[in-house]
Tab-separated table of N, CA and C in Angstrom:
chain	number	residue	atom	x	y	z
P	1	UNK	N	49.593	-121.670	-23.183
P	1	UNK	CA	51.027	-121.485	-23.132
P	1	UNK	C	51.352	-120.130	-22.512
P	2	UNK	N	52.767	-119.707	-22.029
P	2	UNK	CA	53.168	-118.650	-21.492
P	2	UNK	C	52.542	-117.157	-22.629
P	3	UNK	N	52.546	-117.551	-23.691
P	3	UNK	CA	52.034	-116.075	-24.159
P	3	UNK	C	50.706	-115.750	-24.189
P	4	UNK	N	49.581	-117.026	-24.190
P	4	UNK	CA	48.109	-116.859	-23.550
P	4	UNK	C	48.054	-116.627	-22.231
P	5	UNK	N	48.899	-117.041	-21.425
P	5	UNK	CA	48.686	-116.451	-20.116
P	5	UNK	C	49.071	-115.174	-19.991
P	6	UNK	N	50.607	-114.466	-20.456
P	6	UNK	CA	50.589	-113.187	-20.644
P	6	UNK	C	49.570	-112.035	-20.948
P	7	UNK	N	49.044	-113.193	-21.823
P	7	UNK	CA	47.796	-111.662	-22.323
P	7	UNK	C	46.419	-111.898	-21.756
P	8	UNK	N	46.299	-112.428	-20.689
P	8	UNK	CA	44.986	-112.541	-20.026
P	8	UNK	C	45.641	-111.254	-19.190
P	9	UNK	N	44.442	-110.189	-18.768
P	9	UNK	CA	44.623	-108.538	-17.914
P	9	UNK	C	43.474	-109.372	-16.515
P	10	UNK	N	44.173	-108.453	-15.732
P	10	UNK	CA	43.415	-108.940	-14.859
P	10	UNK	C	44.074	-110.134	-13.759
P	11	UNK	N	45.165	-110.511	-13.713
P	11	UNK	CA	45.886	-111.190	-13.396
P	11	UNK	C	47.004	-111.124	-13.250
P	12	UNK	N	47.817	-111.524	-12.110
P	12	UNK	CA	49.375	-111.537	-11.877
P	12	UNK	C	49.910	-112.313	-12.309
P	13	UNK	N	49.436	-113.549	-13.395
P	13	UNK	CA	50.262	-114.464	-13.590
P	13	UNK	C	51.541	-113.939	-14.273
P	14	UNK	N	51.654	-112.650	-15.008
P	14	UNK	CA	52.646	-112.504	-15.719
P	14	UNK	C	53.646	-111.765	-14.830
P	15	UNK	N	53.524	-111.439	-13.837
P	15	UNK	CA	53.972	-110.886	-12.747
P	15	UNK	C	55.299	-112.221	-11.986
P	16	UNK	N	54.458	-113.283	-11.647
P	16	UNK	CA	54.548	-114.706	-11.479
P	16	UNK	C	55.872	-115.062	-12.680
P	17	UNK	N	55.424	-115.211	-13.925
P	17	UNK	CA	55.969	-115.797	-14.628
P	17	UNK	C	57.540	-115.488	-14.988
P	18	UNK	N	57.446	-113.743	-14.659
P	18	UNK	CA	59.036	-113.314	-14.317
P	18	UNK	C	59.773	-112.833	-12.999
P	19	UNK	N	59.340	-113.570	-12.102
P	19	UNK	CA	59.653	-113.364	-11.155
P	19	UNK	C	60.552	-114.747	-10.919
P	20	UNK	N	62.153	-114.838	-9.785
P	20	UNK	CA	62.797	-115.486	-9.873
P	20	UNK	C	62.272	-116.242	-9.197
P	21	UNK	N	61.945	-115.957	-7.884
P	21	UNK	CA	61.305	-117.023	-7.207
P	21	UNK	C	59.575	-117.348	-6.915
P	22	UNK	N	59.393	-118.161	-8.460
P	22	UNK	CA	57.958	-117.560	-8.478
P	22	UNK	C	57.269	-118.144	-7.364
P	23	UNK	N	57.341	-119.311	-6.791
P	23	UNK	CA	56.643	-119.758	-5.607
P	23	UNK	C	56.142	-118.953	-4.197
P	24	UNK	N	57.030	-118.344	-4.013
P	24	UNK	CA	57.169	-116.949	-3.240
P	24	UNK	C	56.463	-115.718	-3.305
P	25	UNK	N	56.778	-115.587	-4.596
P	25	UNK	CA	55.631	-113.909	-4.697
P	25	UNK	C	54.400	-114.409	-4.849
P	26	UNK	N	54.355	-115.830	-5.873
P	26	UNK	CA	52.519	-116.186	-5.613
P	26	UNK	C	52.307	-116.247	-3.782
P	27	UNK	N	52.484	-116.703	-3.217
P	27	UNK	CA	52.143	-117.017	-1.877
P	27	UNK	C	52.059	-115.910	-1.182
P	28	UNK	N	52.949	-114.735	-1.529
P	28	UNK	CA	53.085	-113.782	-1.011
P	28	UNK	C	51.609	-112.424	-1.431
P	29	UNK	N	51.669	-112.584	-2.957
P	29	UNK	CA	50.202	-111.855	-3.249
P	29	UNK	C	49.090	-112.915	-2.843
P	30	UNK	N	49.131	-114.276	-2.949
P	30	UNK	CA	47.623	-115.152	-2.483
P	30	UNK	C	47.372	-114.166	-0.929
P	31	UNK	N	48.605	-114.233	-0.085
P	31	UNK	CA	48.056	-113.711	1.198
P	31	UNK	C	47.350	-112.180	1.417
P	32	UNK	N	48.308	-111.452	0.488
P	32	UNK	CA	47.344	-109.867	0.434
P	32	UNK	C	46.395	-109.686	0.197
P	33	UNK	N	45.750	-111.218	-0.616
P	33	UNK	CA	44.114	-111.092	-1.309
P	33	UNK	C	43.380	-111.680	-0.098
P	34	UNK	N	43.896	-112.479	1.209
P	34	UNK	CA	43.499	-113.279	1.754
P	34	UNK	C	42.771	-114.405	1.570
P	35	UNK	N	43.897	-114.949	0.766
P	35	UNK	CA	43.465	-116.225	0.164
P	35	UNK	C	44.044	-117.801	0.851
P	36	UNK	N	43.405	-118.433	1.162
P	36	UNK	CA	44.048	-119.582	1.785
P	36	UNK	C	45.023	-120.054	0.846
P	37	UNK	N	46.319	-119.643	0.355
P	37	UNK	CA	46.925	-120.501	-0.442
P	37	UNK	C	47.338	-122.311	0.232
P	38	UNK	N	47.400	-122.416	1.537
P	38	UNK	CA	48.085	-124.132	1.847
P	38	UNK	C	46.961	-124.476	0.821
P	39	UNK	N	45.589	-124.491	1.011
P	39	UNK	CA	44.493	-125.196	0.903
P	39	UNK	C	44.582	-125.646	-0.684
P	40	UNK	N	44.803	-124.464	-1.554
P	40	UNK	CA	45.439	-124.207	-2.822
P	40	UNK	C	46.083	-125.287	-3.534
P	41	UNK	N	47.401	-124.927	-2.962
P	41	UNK	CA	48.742	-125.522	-2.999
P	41	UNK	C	48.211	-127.132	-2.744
P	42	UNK	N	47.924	-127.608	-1.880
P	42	UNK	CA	47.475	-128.293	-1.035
P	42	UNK	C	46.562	-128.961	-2.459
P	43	UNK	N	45.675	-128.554	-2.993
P	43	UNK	CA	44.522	-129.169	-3.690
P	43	UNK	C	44.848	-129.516	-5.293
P	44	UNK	N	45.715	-128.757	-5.643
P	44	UNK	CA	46.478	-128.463	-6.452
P	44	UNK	C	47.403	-129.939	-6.885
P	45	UNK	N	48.177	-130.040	-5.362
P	45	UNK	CA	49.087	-131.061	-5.862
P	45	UNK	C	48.533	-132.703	-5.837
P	46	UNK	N	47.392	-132.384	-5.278
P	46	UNK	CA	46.465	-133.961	-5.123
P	46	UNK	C	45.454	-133.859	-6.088
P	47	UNK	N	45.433	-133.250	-6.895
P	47	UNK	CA	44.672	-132.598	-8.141
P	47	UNK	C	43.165	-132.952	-7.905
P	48	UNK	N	43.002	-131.897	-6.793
P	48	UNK	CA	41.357	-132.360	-6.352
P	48	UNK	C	40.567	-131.018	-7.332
P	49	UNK	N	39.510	-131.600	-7.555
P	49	UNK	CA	38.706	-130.563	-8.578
P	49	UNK	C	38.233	-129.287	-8.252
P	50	UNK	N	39.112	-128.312	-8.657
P	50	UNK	CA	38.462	-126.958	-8.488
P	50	UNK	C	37.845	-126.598	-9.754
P	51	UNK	N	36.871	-125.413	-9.239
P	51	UNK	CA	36.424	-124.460	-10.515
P	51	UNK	C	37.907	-123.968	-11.543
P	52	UNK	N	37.754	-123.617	-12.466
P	52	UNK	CA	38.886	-123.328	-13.660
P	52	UNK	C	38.976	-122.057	-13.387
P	53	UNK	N	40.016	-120.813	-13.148
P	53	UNK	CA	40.047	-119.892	-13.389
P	53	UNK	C	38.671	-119.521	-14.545
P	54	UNK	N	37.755	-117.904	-14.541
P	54	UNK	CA	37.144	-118.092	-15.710
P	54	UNK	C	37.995	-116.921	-16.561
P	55	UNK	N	37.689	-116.978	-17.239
P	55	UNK	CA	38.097	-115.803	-18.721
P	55	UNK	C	37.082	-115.591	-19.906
P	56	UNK	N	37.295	-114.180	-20.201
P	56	UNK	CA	36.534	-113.483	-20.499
P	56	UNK	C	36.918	-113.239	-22.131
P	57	UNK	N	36.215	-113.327	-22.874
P	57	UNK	CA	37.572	-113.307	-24.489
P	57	UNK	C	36.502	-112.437	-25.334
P	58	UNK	N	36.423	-111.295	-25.105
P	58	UNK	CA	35.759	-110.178	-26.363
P	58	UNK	C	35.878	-110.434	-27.685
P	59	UNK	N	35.547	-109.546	-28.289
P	59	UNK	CA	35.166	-109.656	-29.813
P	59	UNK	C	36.302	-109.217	-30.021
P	60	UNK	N	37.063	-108.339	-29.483
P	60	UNK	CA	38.861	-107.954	-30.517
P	60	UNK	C	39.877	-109.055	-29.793
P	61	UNK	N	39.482	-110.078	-29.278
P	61	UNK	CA	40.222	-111.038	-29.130
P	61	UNK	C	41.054	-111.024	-27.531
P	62	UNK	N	40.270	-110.119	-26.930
P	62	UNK	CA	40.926	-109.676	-25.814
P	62	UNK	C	40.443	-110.201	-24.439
P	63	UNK	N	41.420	-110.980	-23.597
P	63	UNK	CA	41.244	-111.946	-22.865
P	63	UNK	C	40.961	-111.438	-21.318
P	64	UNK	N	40.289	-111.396	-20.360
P	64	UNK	CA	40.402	-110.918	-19.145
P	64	UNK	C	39.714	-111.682	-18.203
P	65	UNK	N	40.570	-111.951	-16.922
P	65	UNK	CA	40.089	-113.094	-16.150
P	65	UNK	C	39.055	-112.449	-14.842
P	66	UNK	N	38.488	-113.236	-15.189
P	66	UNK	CA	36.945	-112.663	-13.652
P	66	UNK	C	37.225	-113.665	-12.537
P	67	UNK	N	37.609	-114.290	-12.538
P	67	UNK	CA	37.932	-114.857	-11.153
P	67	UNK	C	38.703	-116.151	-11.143
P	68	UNK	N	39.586	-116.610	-10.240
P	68	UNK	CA	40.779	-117.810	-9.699
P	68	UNK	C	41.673	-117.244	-10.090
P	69	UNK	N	42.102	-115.618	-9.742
P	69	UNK	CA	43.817	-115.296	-9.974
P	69	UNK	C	44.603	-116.118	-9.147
P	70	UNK	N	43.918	-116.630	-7.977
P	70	UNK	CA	44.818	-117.196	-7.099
P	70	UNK	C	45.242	-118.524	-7.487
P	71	UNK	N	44.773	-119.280	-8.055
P	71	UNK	CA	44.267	-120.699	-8.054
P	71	UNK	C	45.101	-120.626	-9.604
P	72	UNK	N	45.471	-119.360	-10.350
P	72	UNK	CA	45.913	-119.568	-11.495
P	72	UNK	C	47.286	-119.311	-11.477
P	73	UNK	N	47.640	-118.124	-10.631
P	73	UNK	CA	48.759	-117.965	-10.407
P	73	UNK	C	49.663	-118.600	-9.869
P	74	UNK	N	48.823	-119.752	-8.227
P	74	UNK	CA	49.905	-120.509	-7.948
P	74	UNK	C	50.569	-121.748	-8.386
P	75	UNK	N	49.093	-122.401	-9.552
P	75	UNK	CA	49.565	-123.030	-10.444
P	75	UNK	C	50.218	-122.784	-11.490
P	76	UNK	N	50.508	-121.894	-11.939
P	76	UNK	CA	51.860	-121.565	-12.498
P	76	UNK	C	53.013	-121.757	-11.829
P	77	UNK	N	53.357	-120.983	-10.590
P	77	UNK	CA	54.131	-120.904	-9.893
P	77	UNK	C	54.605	-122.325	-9.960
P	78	UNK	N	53.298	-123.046	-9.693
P	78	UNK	CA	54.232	-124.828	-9.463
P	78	UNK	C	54.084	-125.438	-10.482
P	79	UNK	N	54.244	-125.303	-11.756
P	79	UNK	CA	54.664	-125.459	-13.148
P	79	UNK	C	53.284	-126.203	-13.462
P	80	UNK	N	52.176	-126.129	-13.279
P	80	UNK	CA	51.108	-126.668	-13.520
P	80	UNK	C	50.549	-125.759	-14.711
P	81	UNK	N	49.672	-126.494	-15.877
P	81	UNK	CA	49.204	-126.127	-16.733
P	81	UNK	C	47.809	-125.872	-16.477
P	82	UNK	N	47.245	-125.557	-15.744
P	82	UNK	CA	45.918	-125.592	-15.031
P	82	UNK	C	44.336	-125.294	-16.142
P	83	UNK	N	43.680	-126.060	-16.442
P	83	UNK	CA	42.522	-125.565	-17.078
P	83	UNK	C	41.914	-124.057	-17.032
P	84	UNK	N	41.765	-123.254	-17.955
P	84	UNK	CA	40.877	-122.524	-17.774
P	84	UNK	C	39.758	-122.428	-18.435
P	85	UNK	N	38.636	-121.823	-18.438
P	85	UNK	CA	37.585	-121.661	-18.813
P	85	UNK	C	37.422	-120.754	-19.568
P	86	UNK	N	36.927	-120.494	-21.056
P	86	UNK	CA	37.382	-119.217	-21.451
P	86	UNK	C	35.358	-119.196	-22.397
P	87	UNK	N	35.090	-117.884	-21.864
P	87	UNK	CA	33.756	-117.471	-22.288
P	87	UNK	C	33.802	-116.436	-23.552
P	88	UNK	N	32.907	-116.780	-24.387
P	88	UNK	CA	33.289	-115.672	-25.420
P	88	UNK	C	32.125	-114.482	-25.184
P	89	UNK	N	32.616	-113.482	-25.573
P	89	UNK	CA	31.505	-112.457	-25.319
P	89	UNK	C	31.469	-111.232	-26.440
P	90	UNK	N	30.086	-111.310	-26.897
P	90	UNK	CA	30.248	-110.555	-28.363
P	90	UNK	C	30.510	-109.209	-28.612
P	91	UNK	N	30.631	-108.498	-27.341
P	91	UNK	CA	31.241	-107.120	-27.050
P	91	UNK	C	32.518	-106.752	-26.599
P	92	UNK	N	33.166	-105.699	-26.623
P	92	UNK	CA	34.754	-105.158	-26.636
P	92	UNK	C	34.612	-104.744	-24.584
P	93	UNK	N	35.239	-105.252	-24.477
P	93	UNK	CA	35.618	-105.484	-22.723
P	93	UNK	C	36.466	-103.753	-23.310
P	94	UNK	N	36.271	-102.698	-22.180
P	94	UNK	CA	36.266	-101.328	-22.143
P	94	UNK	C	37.498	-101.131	-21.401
């Protein structure tokens, strides 16, 4: 839900999530990362199988994503609930 995505660091989704026109600024940061967003967007809406965003979830409960900001953010953007992957790890992320 919007407040697990909030608290994943490491990610613009919350950036995304208050932004008015969120379709826009995702597309707009996918390109600064040089990220193919059509392909994205594109895979997204024919719901072809990508890897899950992953996430990282420490021992104080603290969430941080290692990789698919793009792939997470623009599925937000297009109201998609997108899988993520969430790894637990028995040490405090620094």
């Amino acid at each position: 839900d919007e407040t697990e995505l909030r608290a994943i660091s490491n990610t613009d989704v919350g950036e995304i999530l208050d932004s008015e026109n969120k379709m826009e600024r995702a597309i707009e940061l996918a390109k600064g990362y040089g990220k193919n967003y059509k392909r994205i967007i594109d895979g997204i809406k024919k719901k072809v199988e990508f890897p899950p965003p992953l996430v990282v979830k420490d021992s104080k409960g603290t969430l941080f994503l290692l990789g698919g900001n793009s792939r997470l953010m623009l599925g937000v953007a297009m109201g998609y609930n997108l899988p993520v992957k969430v790894i637990s790890w028995s040490k405090e992320i620094q």
